[in-house]
Amino acid sequence: MSTAAVLAANETALREVGLSARKVGYVRDLAAHFHDGRLTVERLAAAGDEEVLAALTAVRGIGRWTAEMYLIFNLSRADIWPVDDIGVQRALAELYFHGARPSLTECRELGERWRPWRSVASWFLWCYLDPVEVNY
């Protein structure tokens, strides 16, 4: 569905595909950002990590975690450290903090040892929690 089609669709049609009323607003805001050129796939790909985070979190409904997942999984950025990710926090708790949930500061400090490959470290931490092989 094109951005124009999303913007033109009535709320009922978008709700019928499973979006909540709040998510309809979020999807429309994202579509508007792409439709009017505030966001483009090409500019996001060429931008630095912090610029991508700022651009995506300017969209209603997109927070830092979602933007970080975009950086890791869509832009293949190698050094993203998603300390707000519950999986990363749980794995760090089990591996380094005797099961106690670490603070975000502790997570950030621990992540420094994996710079510039913190996205890879995140992947290993997620796999530690869920060792089922994933084929992409």
Coordinates of N, CA and C in Angstrom, one line a residue:
M1 N 0.9 -1.2 0.0 CA 0.0 0.0 0.0 C 0.9 1.2 0.0
S2 N 0.6 2.2 -0.9 CA 1.4 3.4 -1.0 C 1.1 4.3 0.2
T3 N 2.0 5.3 0.4 CA 1.7 6.3 1.4 C 0.5 7.1 1.1
A4 N 0.2 7.4 -0.1 CA -1.0 8.1 -0.5 C -2.2 7.3 -0.2
A5 N -2.1 6.0 -0.4 CA -3.3 5.1 -0.1 C -3.5 5.0 1.4
V6 N -2.5 4.9 2.2 CA -2.6 4.9 3.6 C -3.3 6.2 4.1
L7 N -2.8 7.3 3.6 CA -3.4 8.6 4.0 C -4.8 8.8 3.5
A8 N -5.2 8.2 2.4 CA -6.5 8.3 1.9 C -7.5 7.3 2.5
A9 N -7.0 6.2 3.1 CA -7.9 5.1 3.6 C -8.6 5.7 4.8
N10 N -9.9 5.2 4.9 CA -10.6 5.6 6.1 C -10.2 4.8 7.3
E11 N -10.5 5.3 8.5 CA -10.1 4.7 9.7 C -10.7 3.3 9.8
T12 N -11.9 3.1 9.4 CA -12.5 1.8 9.5 C -11.7 0.7 8.7
A13 N -11.3 1.1 7.5 CA -10.6 0.1 6.7 C -9.2 -0.2 7.3
L14 N -8.6 0.7 7.9 CA -7.3 0.5 8.6 C -7.6 -0.3 9.9
R15 N -8.6 -0.1 10.6 CA -9.0 -0.9 11.8 C -9.3 -2.3 11.4
E16 N -9.9 -2.5 10.2 CA -10.3 -3.9 9.8 C -9.1 -4.8 9.5
V17 N -7.9 -4.2 9.3 CA -6.7 -5.0 9.1 C -6.0 -5.2 10.4
G18 N -6.6 -4.8 11.5 CA -6.0 -5.1 12.8 C -5.4 -3.9 13.6
L19 N -5.4 -2.7 13.1 CA -4.8 -1.6 13.8 C -5.7 -1.0 14.8
S20 N -5.2 -0.7 15.9 CA -6.0 0.0 17.0 C -6.2 1.4 16.5
A21 N -7.1 2.2 17.1 CA -7.3 3.6 16.7 C -6.0 4.4 16.9
R22 N -5.3 4.1 18.0 CA -4.0 4.8 18.2 C -3.0 4.5 17.1
K23 N -2.9 3.2 16.7 CA -1.9 2.8 15.7 C -2.3 3.3 14.3
V24 N -3.6 3.5 14.1 CA -4.0 4.2 12.8 C -3.3 5.5 12.7
G25 N -3.4 6.3 13.8 CA -2.7 7.6 13.9 C -1.2 7.5 13.6
Y26 N -0.6 6.5 14.2 CA 0.8 6.3 14.1 C 1.2 6.0 12.7
V27 N 0.5 5.0 12.1 CA 0.7 4.6 10.7 C 0.5 5.8 9.7
R28 N -0.5 6.6 10.0 CA -0.7 7.7 9.1 C 0.4 8.8 9.3
D29 N 0.8 9.0 10.5 CA 1.9 9.9 10.7 C 3.2 9.5 10.0
L30 N 3.5 8.2 10.0 CA 4.6 7.6 9.3 C 4.5 7.8 7.8
A31 N 3.3 7.5 7.3 CA 3.0 7.6 5.9 C 3.2 9.1 5.5
A32 N 2.7 10.0 6.3 CA 2.8 11.4 6.0 C 4.3 11.9 5.9
H33 N 5.1 11.4 6.8 CA 6.5 11.7 6.8 C 7.2 11.2 5.5
F34 N 6.8 10.1 5.0 CA 7.4 9.6 3.8 C 6.7 10.3 2.6
H35 N 5.5 10.5 2.6 CA 4.7 11.1 1.5 C 5.2 12.5 1.2
D36 N 5.5 13.3 2.3 CA 5.9 14.7 2.0 C 7.4 14.9 2.0
G37 N 8.1 13.8 2.1 CA 9.6 13.8 1.9 C 10.4 14.1 3.2
R38 N 9.7 14.2 4.3 CA 10.5 14.4 5.5 C 11.4 13.2 5.8
L39 N 10.9 12.0 5.4 CA 11.7 10.8 5.5 C 11.8 10.2 4.1
T40 N 13.0 9.7 3.8 CA 13.1 8.8 2.6 C 14.0 7.7 3.0
V41 N 13.8 6.6 2.3 CA 14.7 5.4 2.6 C 16.1 5.7 2.3
E42 N 16.3 6.4 1.2 CA 17.7 6.8 0.8 C 18.4 7.7 1.9
R43 N 17.7 8.7 2.4 CA 18.3 9.6 3.4 C 18.6 8.9 4.7
L44 N 17.6 8.0 5.1 CA 17.9 7.2 6.3 C 19.1 6.3 6.1
A45 N 19.2 5.7 5.0 CA 20.4 4.8 4.7 C 21.7 5.5 4.8
A46 N 21.7 6.8 4.3 CA 22.9 7.6 4.2 C 23.2 8.3 5.5
A47 N 22.3 8.4 6.4 CA 22.4 9.2 7.6 C 23.2 8.5 8.7
G48 N 23.8 9.2 9.6 CA 24.5 8.6 10.8 C 23.4 8.1 11.7
D49 N 23.9 7.2 12.6 CA 23.0 6.6 13.6 C 22.1 7.6 14.4
E50 N 22.7 8.6 14.9 CA 22.0 9.6 15.7 C 21.0 10.3 14.9
E51 N 21.3 10.6 13.7 CA 20.4 11.3 12.8 C 19.2 10.5 12.4
V52 N 19.4 9.2 12.2 CA 18.3 8.2 12.0 C 17.4 8.2 13.2
L53 N 18.0 8.0 14.4 CA 17.2 8.0 15.6 C 16.4 9.2 15.8
A54 N 16.9 10.4 15.5 CA 16.2 11.7 15.6 C 15.1 11.7 14.6
A55 N 15.4 11.3 13.4 CA 14.4 11.4 12.3 C 13.2 10.5 12.6
L56 N 13.5 9.2 13.0 CA 12.4 8.3 13.2 C 11.6 8.6 14.5
T57 N 12.3 9.0 15.5 CA 11.5 9.3 16.8 C 10.7 10.6 16.7
A58 N 10.9 11.4 15.6 CA 10.1 12.5 15.3 C 8.7 12.1 14.8
V59 N 8.5 10.8 14.5 CA 7.3 10.3 14.0 C 6.5 9.8 15.2
R60 N 5.2 10.2 15.3 CA 4.4 9.8 16.5 C 4.3 8.3 16.5
G61 N 4.5 7.7 17.7 CA 4.4 6.3 17.9 C 5.7 5.5 17.7
I62 N 6.8 6.2 17.2 CA 8.1 5.5 17.1 C 9.0 6.0 18.2
G63 N 9.4 5.1 19.0 CA 10.3 5.4 20.1 C 11.7 5.0 19.8
R64 N 12.6 5.2 20.7 CA 14.0 4.9 20.5 C 14.2 3.4 20.2
W65 N 13.5 2.5 20.9 CA 13.7 1.1 20.7 C 13.4 0.7 19.3
T66 N 12.2 1.2 18.8 CA 11.8 0.9 17.4 C 12.9 1.4 16.4
A67 N 13.3 2.6 16.6 CA 14.4 3.2 15.7 C 15.6 2.4 15.8
E68 N 16.0 1.9 17.0 CA 17.2 1.1 17.1 C 17.0 -0.2 16.4
M69 N 15.9 -0.8 16.4 CA 15.6 -2.1 15.7 C 15.7 -1.8 14.2
Y70 N 15.3 -0.7 13.7 CA 15.4 -0.3 12.3 C 16.9 -0.2 11.9
L71 N 17.6 0.4 12.8 CA 19.1 0.6 12.5 C 19.7 -0.8 12.4
I72 N 19.4 -1.7 13.4 CA 20.0 -3.0 13.4 C 19.6 -3.9 12.2
F73 N 18.2 -4.0 12.1 CA 17.7 -5.0 11.2 C 17.4 -4.5 9.7
N74 N 17.3 -3.2 9.6 CA 17.0 -2.7 8.2 C 18.3 -2.1 7.6
L75 N 19.0 -1.4 8.5 CA 20.2 -0.7 7.9 C 21.5 -1.4 8.3
S76 N 21.4 -2.5 9.0 CA 22.5 -3.4 9.3 C 23.7 -2.6 9.9
R77 N 23.3 -1.8 10.9 CA 24.3 -1.0 11.6 C 24.9 -1.9 12.6
A78 N 26.2 -1.9 12.7 CA 27.0 -2.9 13.6 C 27.1 -2.4 15.0
D79 N 26.9 -1.1 15.3 CA 27.2 -0.7 16.7 C 26.0 0.0 17.4
I80 N 24.9 -0.7 17.4 CA 23.7 -0.2 18.1 C 23.6 -1.0 19.4
W81 N 23.4 -0.3 20.5 CA 23.3 -1.0 21.8 C 21.9 -0.6 22.4
P82 N 20.9 -1.5 22.2 CA 19.6 -1.2 22.6 C 19.3 -1.5 24.1
V83 N 19.8 -0.6 24.9 CA 19.7 -0.9 26.4 C 18.3 -1.0 26.9
D84 N 17.4 -0.4 26.2 CA 16.0 -0.4 26.6 C 15.3 -1.8 26.2
D85 N 16.0 -2.6 25.5 CA 15.4 -3.9 25.0 C 15.4 -4.8 26.2
I86 N 14.2 -5.4 26.5 CA 14.0 -6.3 27.7 C 14.9 -7.5 27.5
G87 N 15.0 -8.0 26.3 CA 15.9 -9.2 26.1 C 17.3 -9.0 26.4
V88 N 17.8 -7.9 26.0 CA 19.2 -7.5 26.3 C 19.3 -7.4 27.8
Q89 N 18.4 -6.7 28.4 CA 18.5 -6.5 29.9 C 18.4 -7.9 30.6
R90 N 17.5 -8.8 30.2 CA 17.4 -10.1 30.8 C 18.6 -10.9 30.7
A91 N 19.2 -10.9 29.5 CA 20.4 -11.7 29.2 C 21.6 -11.1 30.1
L92 N 21.7 -9.8 30.1 CA 22.8 -9.2 30.9 C 22.6 -9.6 32.4
A93 N 21.3 -9.5 32.9 CA 21.0 -9.9 34.3 C 21.5 -11.3 34.6
E94 N 21.2 -12.2 33.7 CA 21.6 -13.6 33.9 C 23.1 -13.9 33.8
L95 N 23.7 -13.2 32.9 CA 25.1 -13.5 32.6 C 26.1 -12.7 33.5
Y96 N 25.7 -11.5 33.9 CA 26.6 -10.6 34.6 C 26.1 -10.1 36.0
F97 N 24.9 -10.3 36.3 CA 24.4 -9.6 37.5 C 23.6 -10.6 38.4
H98 N 23.9 -11.9 38.3 CA 23.3 -13.0 39.2 C 21.8 -12.9 39.2
G99 N 21.2 -12.6 38.0 CA 19.8 -12.6 37.9 C 19.1 -11.2 38.2
A100 N 19.8 -10.3 38.8 CA 19.3 -9.0 39.2 C 19.3 -8.1 37.9
R101 N 18.2 -7.4 37.7 CA 18.1 -6.6 36.5 C 19.1 -5.4 36.7
P102 N 19.9 -5.2 35.7 CA 20.9 -4.1 35.8 C 20.2 -2.8 35.5
S103 N 20.8 -1.7 36.0 CA 20.3 -0.4 35.6 C 20.7 -0.1 34.2
L104 N 20.1 0.9 33.6 CA 20.4 1.3 32.2 C 21.9 1.8 32.2
T105 N 22.3 2.5 33.2 CA 23.7 2.9 33.3 C 24.7 1.7 33.3
E106 N 24.3 0.7 34.0 CA 25.2 -0.6 34.1 C 25.1 -1.2 32.7
C107 N 24.0 -1.2 32.0 CA 23.9 -1.8 30.7 C 24.8 -1.0 29.7
R108 N 24.7 0.3 29.8 CA 25.5 1.1 28.9 C 27.0 0.9 29.1
E109 N 27.4 0.8 30.4 CA 28.8 0.6 30.7 C 29.3 -0.7 30.2
L110 N 28.5 -1.8 30.5 CA 28.9 -3.1 30.0 C 29.0 -3.1 28.5
G111 N 28.1 -2.4 27.8 CA 28.1 -2.4 26.3 C 29.4 -1.8 25.8
E112 N 30.1 -1.0 26.5 CA 31.3 -0.4 26.0 C 32.3 -1.4 25.6
R113 N 32.4 -2.5 26.3 CA 33.4 -3.6 25.9 C 33.2 -4.2 24.6
W114 N 32.0 -4.0 24.0 CA 31.7 -4.7 22.7 C 31.7 -3.6 21.6
R115 N 31.9 -2.4 21.9 CA 32.1 -1.4 20.8 C 33.2 -1.8 19.9
P116 N 33.1 -1.7 18.6 CA 32.1 -1.2 17.7 C 31.1 -2.3 17.2
W117 N 31.0 -3.4 17.9 CA 30.1 -4.5 17.5 C 29.0 -4.7 18.4
R118 N 28.4 -3.7 19.0 CA 27.3 -3.9 20.0 C 26.0 -4.5 19.4
S119 N 25.8 -4.3 18.1 CA 24.6 -4.9 17.5 C 24.8 -6.4 17.5
V120 N 26.0 -6.8 17.2 CA 26.3 -8.3 17.2 C 26.2 -8.8 18.6
A121 N 26.7 -8.1 19.6 CA 26.6 -8.5 21.0 C 25.1 -8.7 21.3
S122 N 24.3 -7.7 20.9 CA 22.9 -7.8 21.2 C 22.3 -9.1 20.6
W123 N 22.7 -9.4 19.4 CA 22.2 -10.7 18.7 C 22.6 -11.9 19.5
F124 N 23.8 -11.9 20.0 CA 24.2 -13.1 20.8 C 23.5 -13.1 22.1
L125 N 23.2 -12.0 22.7 CA 22.4 -12.0 24.0 C 21.0 -12.5 23.7
W126 N 20.4 -12.1 22.6 CA 19.0 -12.6 22.3 C 19.1 -14.1 22.0
C127 N 20.1 -14.5 21.4 CA 20.2 -16.0 21.1 C 20.5 -16.7 22.4
Y128 N 21.1 -16.1 23.3 CA 21.3 -16.8 24.6 C 20.0 -17.1 25.3
L129 N 19.1 -16.1 25.2 CA 17.8 -16.3 25.8 C 16.9 -17.2 25.0
D130 N 17.0 -17.2 23.7 CA 16.2 -18.0 22.8 C 17.1 -18.7 21.7
P131 N 17.6 -19.8 22.1 CA 18.6 -20.4 21.2 C 18.1 -21.1 19.9
V132 N 16.8 -20.9 19.6 CA 16.3 -21.6 18.4 C 16.9 -20.9 17.2
E133 N 17.3 -21.7 16.3 CA 17.9 -21.1 15.1 C 16.9 -20.4 14.2
V134 N 17.3 -19.2 13.8 CA 16.5 -18.4 12.9 C 17.1 -18.3 11.6
N135 N 16.3 -18.6 10.5 CA 16.8 -18.4 9.1 C 16.2 -17.2 8.5
Y136 N 17.0 -16.3 8.0 CA 16.5 -15.1 7.3 C 16.8 -15.3 5.8

